[in-house]
Amino acid sequence: NAGVMQNPRHLVRRRGQEARLRCSPMKGHSHVYWYRQLPEEGLKFMVYLQKENIIDESGMPKERFSAEFPKEGPSILRIQQVVRGDSAAYFCASSPGVGQGATEAFFGQGTRLTVV
Amino acid sequence: AQKITQTQPGMFVQEKEAVTLDCTYDTSDPSYGLFWYKQPSSGEMIFLIYQGSYDQQNATEGRYSLNFQKARKSANLVISASQLGDSAMYFCAMRENRAGGTSYGKLTFGQGTILTVHP
């Protein structure tokens, strides 16, 4: 029973390139959350998606960042024209749906993006 | 306004001793959840323990317990019998429920506390 799977684990991009981060939720989960962790900081919420819908993108930078969760396949966080300040760890979490309890507690292992 | 505050940037504890990591929170929502995570040097986020705002008893999971004081809005993590493998960053997080009572998984994290366990 695989947990939340993120790939790649490490990603190096030159300034100006695009970064694509993938998140496959746990089996049976249809809700995905993306968080960013800058060095020496806690995680900051970016976006919450359900299949084919963006529910809350209040934490997404206004430009260059986008996210999707298609009907089939993983959720994708896309960063266009990366800059050095985008270097961070990006985490994904998934849940089976809206509810109480600790069901939204589990994270993937993260993708470490380094922009050179 | 800071919703989750962890006032201890770093903590040290002797192996086999107990340690308390502080967390205070701020919310006007009567229904919320509190989480603790461990982040070792390898970087993954490991879920430790959860406390719901309506739970009558303090949550416990093995050597982890959550000292939940609702009136003081604190949710301190207690690790008993510390082990060398407990050395890591620890994050407190809160999930607030949307108006109407349904919750969703958006978490707000504190800045973290680095715990170092000495042999």
PDB file of C-alpha atoms in Angstrom:
ATOM      1  CA  ASN A   1       0.000   0.000   0.000  1.00  0.00           C
ATOM      2  CA  ALA A   2       2.095   2.853  -1.313  1.00  0.00           C
ATOM      3  CA  GLY A   3       1.964   6.205   0.390  1.00  0.00           C
ATOM      4  CA  VAL A   4       2.076   9.578  -1.282  1.00  0.00           C
ATOM      5  CA  MET A   5       4.689   9.382  -4.043  1.00  0.00           C
ATOM      6  CA  GLN A   6       6.585  12.387  -5.290  1.00  0.00           C
ATOM      7  CA  ASN A   7       9.075  12.564  -8.092  1.00  0.00           C
ATOM      8  CA  PRO A   8      11.689  13.465  -8.733  1.00  0.00           C
ATOM      9  CA  ARG A   9      13.247  13.545  -5.262  1.00  0.00           C
ATOM     10  CA  HIS A  10      15.843  16.044  -6.434  1.00  0.00           C
ATOM     11  CA  LEU A  11      15.604  18.426  -9.357  1.00  0.00           C
ATOM     12  CA  VAL A  12      18.223  20.858 -10.610  1.00  0.00           C
ATOM     13  CA  ARG A  13      17.229  23.558 -13.047  1.00  0.00           C
ATOM     14  CA  ARG A  14      19.036  26.533 -14.527  1.00  0.00           C
ATOM     15  CA  ARG A  15      17.498  29.953 -14.158  1.00  0.00           C
ATOM     16  CA  GLY A  16      14.806  30.463 -16.767  1.00  0.00           C
ATOM     17  CA  GLN A  17      13.981  26.782 -17.228  1.00  0.00           C
ATOM     18  CA  GLU A  18      10.751  25.074 -16.278  1.00  0.00           C
ATOM     19  CA  ALA A  19      10.336  22.728 -13.324  1.00  0.00           C
ATOM     20  CA  ARG A  20       7.652  20.040 -13.184  1.00  0.00           C
ATOM     21  CA  LEU A  21       7.007  18.303  -9.890  1.00  0.00           C
ATOM     22  CA  ARG A  22       4.765  15.261  -9.703  1.00  0.00           C
ATOM     23  CA  CYS A  23       2.636  13.893  -6.904  1.00  0.00           C
ATOM     24  CA  SER A  24       0.737  10.624  -6.946  1.00  0.00           C
ATOM     25  CA  PRO A  25      -1.696  10.544  -4.009  1.00  0.00           C
ATOM     26  CA  MET A  26      -2.365   7.543  -1.858  1.00  0.00           C
ATOM     27  CA  LYS A  27      -4.719   4.990  -3.373  1.00  0.00           C
ATOM     28  CA  GLY A  28      -8.297   6.140  -3.032  1.00  0.00           C
ATOM     29  CA  HIS A  29      -7.365   9.751  -2.312  1.00  0.00           C
ATOM     30  CA  SER A  30      -8.837  12.419  -4.531  1.00  0.00           C
ATOM     31  CA  HIS A  31      -7.568  15.530  -2.721  1.00  0.00           C
ATOM     32  CA  VAL A  32      -4.051  16.884  -3.018  1.00  0.00           C
ATOM     33  CA  TYR A  33      -2.253  19.708  -1.219  1.00  0.00           C
ATOM     34  CA  TRP A  34       1.059  21.283  -2.156  1.00  0.00           C
ATOM     35  CA  TYR A  35       3.372  22.997   0.336  1.00  0.00           C
ATOM     36  CA  ARG A  36       6.705  24.754  -0.022  1.00  0.00           C
ATOM     37  CA  GLN A  37       9.489  24.754   2.541  1.00  0.00           C
ATOM     38  CA  LEU A  38      12.157  27.381   2.161  1.00  0.00           C
ATOM     39  CA  PRO A  39      15.488  26.740   3.927  1.00  0.00           C
ATOM     40  CA  GLU A  40      15.259  27.041   7.711  1.00  0.00           C
ATOM     41  CA  GLU A  41      11.489  27.585   7.600  1.00  0.00           C
ATOM     42  CA  GLY A  42       8.278  25.666   8.157  1.00  0.00           C
ATOM     43  CA  LEU A  43       6.019  24.477   5.380  1.00  0.00           C
ATOM     44  CA  LYS A  44       3.782  27.025   3.704  1.00  0.00           C
ATOM     45  CA  PHE A  45       0.533  26.056   2.002  1.00  0.00           C
ATOM     46  CA  MET A  46       0.409  26.677  -1.728  1.00  0.00           C
ATOM     47  CA  VAL A  47      -2.616  25.036  -3.307  1.00  0.00           C
ATOM     48  CA  TYR A  48      -5.397  22.515  -2.692  1.00  0.00           C
ATOM     49  CA  LEU A  49      -6.803  20.513  -5.579  1.00  0.00           C
ATOM     50  CA  GLN A  50      -9.420  17.906  -6.166  1.00  0.00           C
ATOM     51  CA  LYS A  51      -9.620  15.912  -9.361  1.00  0.00           C
ATOM     52  CA  GLU A  52      -9.852  18.437 -12.201  1.00  0.00           C
ATOM     53  CA  ASN A  53     -10.527  21.338  -9.817  1.00  0.00           C
ATOM     54  CA  ILE A  54      -8.479  23.904  -7.953  1.00  0.00           C
ATOM     55  CA  ILE A  55     -10.200  24.472  -4.613  1.00  0.00           C
ATOM     56  CA  ASP A  56      -7.855  26.919  -2.905  1.00  0.00           C
ATOM     57  CA  GLU A  57      -4.805  28.533  -4.477  1.00  0.00           C
ATOM     58  CA  SER A  58      -4.389  31.312  -1.946  1.00  0.00           C
ATOM     59  CA  GLY A  59      -0.766  30.359  -1.285  1.00  0.00           C
ATOM     60  CA  MET A  60       0.377  30.251  -4.894  1.00  0.00           C
ATOM     61  CA  PRO A  61       2.575  33.033  -6.215  1.00  0.00           C
ATOM     62  CA  LYS A  62       0.635  35.060  -8.769  1.00  0.00           C
ATOM     63  CA  GLU A  63       3.038  34.433 -11.622  1.00  0.00           C
ATOM     64  CA  ARG A  64       5.013  31.495 -13.005  1.00  0.00           C
ATOM     65  CA  PHE A  65       3.387  28.889 -10.731  1.00  0.00           C
ATOM     66  CA  SER A  66       0.524  26.632 -11.709  1.00  0.00           C
ATOM     67  CA  ALA A  67      -0.925  23.339 -10.512  1.00  0.00           C
ATOM     68  CA  GLU A  68      -3.222  20.721 -11.908  1.00  0.00           C
ATOM     69  CA  PHE A  69      -4.715  17.412 -10.862  1.00  0.00           C
ATOM     70  CA  PRO A  70      -6.144  15.735 -13.934  1.00  0.00           C
ATOM     71  CA  LYS A  71      -8.753  13.012 -13.975  1.00  0.00           C
ATOM     72  CA  GLU A  72      -6.040  10.498 -14.783  1.00  0.00           C
ATOM     73  CA  GLY A  73      -2.453  10.680 -13.599  1.00  0.00           C
ATOM     74  CA  PRO A  74      -0.547  12.548 -10.927  1.00  0.00           C
ATOM     75  CA  SER A  75      -0.920  16.087  -9.737  1.00  0.00           C
ATOM     76  CA  ILE A  76       1.630  18.426 -11.304  1.00  0.00           C
ATOM     77  CA  LEU A  77       3.124  21.574  -9.822  1.00  0.00           C
ATOM     78  CA  ARG A  78       4.680  23.597 -12.607  1.00  0.00           C
ATOM     79  CA  ILE A  79       7.111  26.454 -12.163  1.00  0.00           C
ATOM     80  CA  GLN A  80       7.974  28.406 -15.277  1.00  0.00           C
ATOM     81  CA  GLN A  81      11.132  30.482 -15.735  1.00  0.00           C
ATOM     82  CA  VAL A  82      12.580  29.431 -12.414  1.00  0.00           C
ATOM     83  CA  VAL A  83      14.625  31.859 -10.340  1.00  0.00           C
ATOM     84  CA  ARG A  84      17.057  31.190  -7.497  1.00  0.00           C
ATOM     85  CA  GLY A  85      14.403  32.095  -4.943  1.00  0.00           C
ATOM     86  CA  ASP A  86      12.339  29.095  -6.079  1.00  0.00           C
ATOM     87  CA  SER A  87      14.950  26.769  -4.590  1.00  0.00           C
ATOM     88  CA  ALA A  88      13.092  24.921  -1.856  1.00  0.00           C
ATOM     89  CA  ALA A  89      11.574  21.617  -0.858  1.00  0.00           C
ATOM     90  CA  TYR A  90       8.104  21.065  -2.272  1.00  0.00           C
ATOM     91  CA  PHE A  91       5.842  18.656  -0.431  1.00  0.00           C
ATOM     92  CA  CYS A  92       2.592  17.069  -1.444  1.00  0.00           C
ATOM     93  CA  ALA A  93      -0.059  15.609   0.869  1.00  0.00           C
ATOM     94  CA  SER A  94      -3.224  13.747  -0.025  1.00  0.00           C
ATOM     95  CA  SER A  95      -6.528  12.887   1.608  1.00  0.00           C
ATOM     96  CA  PRO A  96      -9.576  10.809   0.752  1.00  0.00           C
ATOM     97  CA  GLY A  97     -11.865  13.799   1.074  1.00  0.00           C
ATOM     98  CA  VAL A  98     -13.249  16.425   3.382  1.00  0.00           C
ATOM     99  CA  GLY A  99     -13.629  15.160   6.880  1.00  0.00           C
ATOM    100  CA  GLN A 100     -12.490  15.156  10.464  1.00  0.00           C
ATOM    101  CA  GLY A 101      -9.585  13.450  12.061  1.00  0.00           C
ATOM    102  CA  ALA A 102      -6.056  12.944  10.917  1.00  0.00           C
ATOM    103  CA  THR A 103      -6.870  11.755   7.422  1.00  0.00           C
ATOM    104  CA  GLU A 104      -5.002  14.651   5.849  1.00  0.00           C
ATOM    105  CA  ALA A 105      -1.860  13.981   7.833  1.00  0.00           C
ATOM    106  CA  PHE A 106       0.413  12.165   5.393  1.00  0.00           C
ATOM    107  CA  PHE A 107       3.013  13.728   3.176  1.00  0.00           C
ATOM    108  CA  GLY A 108       5.169  12.554   0.332  1.00  0.00           C
ATOM    109  CA  GLN A 109       8.940  12.615   0.664  1.00  0.00           C
ATOM    110  CA  GLY A 110       9.223  15.931  -1.097  1.00  0.00           C
ATOM    111  CA  THR A 111      11.042  17.242  -4.143  1.00  0.00           C
ATOM    112  CA  ARG A 112      14.144  19.321  -3.523  1.00  0.00           C
ATOM    113  CA  LEU A 113      14.399  21.922  -6.246  1.00  0.00           C
ATOM    114  CA  THR A 114      17.721  23.651  -6.742  1.00  0.00           C
ATOM    115  CA  VAL A 115      17.977  26.517  -9.200  1.00  0.00           C
ATOM    116  CA  VAL A 116      21.495  27.243 -10.394  1.00  0.00           C
TER     117      VAL A 116
ATOM    118  CA  ALA B   1      -0.873  37.301  12.586  1.00  0.00           C
ATOM    119  CA  GLN B   2       1.117  34.235  13.549  1.00  0.00           C
ATOM    120  CA  LYS B   3      -1.272  31.338  13.896  1.00  0.00           C
ATOM    121  CA  ILE B   4       1.200  28.761  15.144  1.00  0.00           C
ATOM    122  CA  THR B   5       4.086  29.735  17.388  1.00  0.00           C
ATOM    123  CA  GLN B   6       6.975  27.526  18.383  1.00  0.00           C
ATOM    124  CA  THR B   7       9.126  29.610  20.680  1.00  0.00           C
ATOM    125  CA  GLN B   8      12.034  27.176  21.036  1.00  0.00           C
ATOM    126  CA  PRO B   9      14.379  27.308  18.036  1.00  0.00           C
ATOM    127  CA  GLY B  10      16.473  24.526  19.585  1.00  0.00           C
ATOM    128  CA  MET B  11      16.209  22.083  22.446  1.00  0.00           C
ATOM    129  CA  PHE B  12      18.684  19.649  23.972  1.00  0.00           C
ATOM    130  CA  VAL B  13      17.862  16.551  25.972  1.00  0.00           C
ATOM    131  CA  GLN B  14      19.806  13.683  27.454  1.00  0.00           C
ATOM    132  CA  GLU B  15      19.095  10.233  26.108  1.00  0.00           C
ATOM    133  CA  LYS B  16      16.313   8.449  28.064  1.00  0.00           C
ATOM    134  CA  GLU B  17      15.026  11.717  29.498  1.00  0.00           C
ATOM    135  CA  ALA B  18      11.664  13.279  28.625  1.00  0.00           C
ATOM    136  CA  VAL B  19      11.392  16.539  26.685  1.00  0.00           C
ATOM    137  CA  THR B  20       8.553  18.966  25.994  1.00  0.00           C
ATOM    138  CA  LEU B  21       8.343  20.959  22.778  1.00  0.00           C
ATOM    139  CA  ASP B  22       6.110  24.007  22.990  1.00  0.00           C
ATOM    140  CA  CYS B  23       3.404  25.053  20.567  1.00  0.00           C
ATOM    141  CA  THR B  24       0.776  27.759  20.912  1.00  0.00           C
ATOM    142  CA  TYR B  25      -1.868  28.545  18.364  1.00  0.00           C
ATOM    143  CA  ASP B  26      -4.387  31.200  17.541  1.00  0.00           C
ATOM    144  CA  THR B  27      -7.801  30.582  16.023  1.00  0.00           C
ATOM    145  CA  SER B  28     -11.371  31.745  16.429  1.00  0.00           C
ATOM    146  CA  ASP B  29     -12.703  28.556  14.870  1.00  0.00           C
ATOM    147  CA  PRO B  30     -14.199  26.256  17.546  1.00  0.00           C
ATOM    148  CA  SER B  31     -13.387  23.193  15.449  1.00  0.00           C
ATOM    149  CA  TYR B  32      -9.778  22.577  14.513  1.00  0.00           C
ATOM    150  CA  GLY B  33      -7.072  19.942  14.519  1.00  0.00           C
ATOM    151  CA  LEU B  34      -3.520  20.051  15.780  1.00  0.00           C
ATOM    152  CA  PHE B  35      -0.679  17.968  14.353  1.00  0.00           C
ATOM    153  CA  TRP B  36       2.938  17.292  15.164  1.00  0.00           C
ATOM    154  CA  TYR B  37       5.464  16.211  12.552  1.00  0.00           C
ATOM    155  CA  LYS B  38       9.069  15.118  12.732  1.00  0.00           C
ATOM    156  CA  GLN B  39      11.486  16.061   9.971  1.00  0.00           C
ATOM    157  CA  PRO B  40      14.824  14.234  10.202  1.00  0.00           C
ATOM    158  CA  SER B  41      17.896  15.343   8.299  1.00  0.00           C
ATOM    159  CA  SER B  42      16.792  13.184   5.366  1.00  0.00           C
ATOM    160  CA  GLY B  43      13.963  15.677   4.860  1.00  0.00           C
ATOM    161  CA  GLU B  44      10.747  13.682   4.880  1.00  0.00           C
ATOM    162  CA  MET B  45       7.779  14.756   6.993  1.00  0.00           C
ATOM    163  CA  ILE B  46       6.768  12.061   9.461  1.00  0.00           C
ATOM    164  CA  PHE B  47       3.344  12.362  11.076  1.00  0.00           C
ATOM    165  CA  LEU B  48       3.550  11.815  14.849  1.00  0.00           C
ATOM    166  CA  ILE B  49       0.305  12.680  16.563  1.00  0.00           C
ATOM    167  CA  TYR B  50      -3.048  14.410  16.123  1.00  0.00           C
ATOM    168  CA  GLN B  51      -5.405  16.186  18.541  1.00  0.00           C
ATOM    169  CA  GLY B  52      -8.897  17.335  17.646  1.00  0.00           C
ATOM    170  CA  SER B  53     -10.273  20.408  19.368  1.00  0.00           C
ATOM    171  CA  TYR B  54     -13.243  18.463  20.701  1.00  0.00           C
ATOM    172  CA  ASP B  55     -11.234  15.489  21.921  1.00  0.00           C
ATOM    173  CA  GLN B  56     -11.694  15.091  25.649  1.00  0.00           C
ATOM    174  CA  GLN B  57      -8.472  13.242  26.270  1.00  0.00           C
ATOM    175  CA  ASN B  58      -4.926  14.169  25.364  1.00  0.00           C
ATOM    176  CA  ALA B  59      -3.672  12.214  22.377  1.00  0.00           C
ATOM    177  CA  THR B  60      -0.961   9.618  22.884  1.00  0.00           C
ATOM    178  CA  GLU B  61       1.025   7.550  20.371  1.00  0.00           C
ATOM    179  CA  GLY B  62       3.683   5.370  21.911  1.00  0.00           C
ATOM    180  CA  ARG B  63       6.371   7.639  23.381  1.00  0.00           C
ATOM    181  CA  TYR B  64       4.600  10.739  22.076  1.00  0.00           C
ATOM    182  CA  SER B  65       1.859  12.543  23.925  1.00  0.00           C
ATOM    183  CA  LEU B  66       0.210  15.855  23.329  1.00  0.00           C
ATOM    184  CA  ASN B  67      -0.397  18.127  26.303  1.00  0.00           C
ATOM    185  CA  PHE B  68      -3.497  19.915  25.036  1.00  0.00           C
ATOM    186  CA  GLN B  69      -4.569  22.952  27.057  1.00  0.00           C
ATOM    187  CA  LYS B  70      -7.443  24.437  25.128  1.00  0.00           C
ATOM    188  CA  ALA B  71      -8.026  27.522  27.288  1.00  0.00           C
ATOM    189  CA  ARG B  72      -4.358  28.471  26.957  1.00  0.00           C
ATOM    190  CA  LYS B  73      -4.337  27.505  23.256  1.00  0.00           C
ATOM    191  CA  SER B  74      -1.314  25.331  23.680  1.00  0.00           C
ATOM    192  CA  ALA B  75      -0.528  21.902  22.263  1.00  0.00           C
ATOM    193  CA  ASN B  76       2.854  20.867  23.557  1.00  0.00           C
ATOM    194  CA  LEU B  77       4.496  17.642  22.392  1.00  0.00           C
ATOM    195  CA  VAL B  78       6.000  15.445  25.091  1.00  0.00           C
ATOM    196  CA  ILE B  79       8.533  12.827  24.056  1.00  0.00           C
ATOM    197  CA  SER B  80       9.277  10.334  26.797  1.00  0.00           C
ATOM    198  CA  ALA B  81      12.459   8.268  27.063  1.00  0.00           C
ATOM    199  CA  SER B  82      14.298  10.176  24.330  1.00  0.00           C
ATOM    200  CA  GLN B  83      16.369   8.208  21.865  1.00  0.00           C
ATOM    201  CA  LEU B  84      19.263   9.319  19.677  1.00  0.00           C
ATOM    202  CA  GLY B  85      17.011   8.797  16.652  1.00  0.00           C
ATOM    203  CA  ASP B  86      14.646  11.465  17.962  1.00  0.00           C
ATOM    204  CA  SER B  87      17.148  14.155  16.944  1.00  0.00           C
ATOM    205  CA  ALA B  88      15.309  16.076  14.233  1.00  0.00           C
ATOM    206  CA  MET B  89      13.261  19.160  13.467  1.00  0.00           C
ATOM    207  CA  TYR B  90       9.748  19.087  14.932  1.00  0.00           C
ATOM    208  CA  PHE B  91       6.828  21.033  13.513  1.00  0.00           C
ATOM    209  CA  CYS B  92       3.492  21.859  15.062  1.00  0.00           C
ATOM    210  CA  ALA B  93       0.638  22.473  12.609  1.00  0.00           C
ATOM    211  CA  MET B  94      -3.019  23.427  12.752  1.00  0.00           C
ATOM    212  CA  ARG B  95      -5.937  22.694  10.487  1.00  0.00           C
ATOM    213  CA  GLU B  96      -8.834  25.085  10.767  1.00  0.00           C
ATOM    214  CA  ASN B  97     -12.248  24.120   9.566  1.00  0.00           C
ATOM    215  CA  ARG B  98     -14.109  26.098   7.025  1.00  0.00           C
ATOM    216  CA  ALA B  99     -17.213  27.938   8.084  1.00  0.00           C
ATOM    217  CA  GLY B 100     -20.055  25.478   8.051  1.00  0.00           C
ATOM    218  CA  GLY B 101     -18.229  22.745   9.911  1.00  0.00           C
ATOM    219  CA  THR B 102     -16.546  20.769   7.166  1.00  0.00           C
ATOM    220  CA  SER B 103     -12.832  20.545   7.363  1.00  0.00           C
ATOM    221  CA  TYR B 104     -10.238  20.313   4.701  1.00  0.00           C
ATOM    222  CA  GLY B 105      -6.600  19.574   4.865  1.00  0.00           C
ATOM    223  CA  LYS B 106      -4.924  22.962   4.627  1.00  0.00           C
ATOM    224  CA  LEU B 107      -2.340  23.078   7.392  1.00  0.00           C
ATOM    225  CA  THR B 108      -0.576  26.062   8.925  1.00  0.00           C
ATOM    226  CA  PHE B 109       2.874  25.246  10.291  1.00  0.00           C
ATOM    227  CA  GLY B 110       5.047  26.743  12.977  1.00  0.00           C
ATOM    228  CA  GLN B 111       8.711  27.572  12.430  1.00  0.00           C
ATOM    229  CA  GLY B 112       9.888  24.368  14.021  1.00  0.00           C
ATOM    230  CA  THR B 113      12.114  23.299  16.917  1.00  0.00           C
ATOM    231  CA  ILE B 114      15.393  21.463  16.383  1.00  0.00           C
ATOM    232  CA  LEU B 115      15.738  18.724  18.974  1.00  0.00           C
ATOM    233  CA  THR B 116      19.155  17.287  19.745  1.00  0.00           C
ATOM    234  CA  VAL B 117      19.399  14.171  21.883  1.00  0.00           C
ATOM    235  CA  HIS B 118      22.749  13.695  23.642  1.00  0.00           C
ATOM    236  CA  PRO B 119      24.040  10.235  24.575  1.00  0.00           C
TER     237      PRO B 119
END
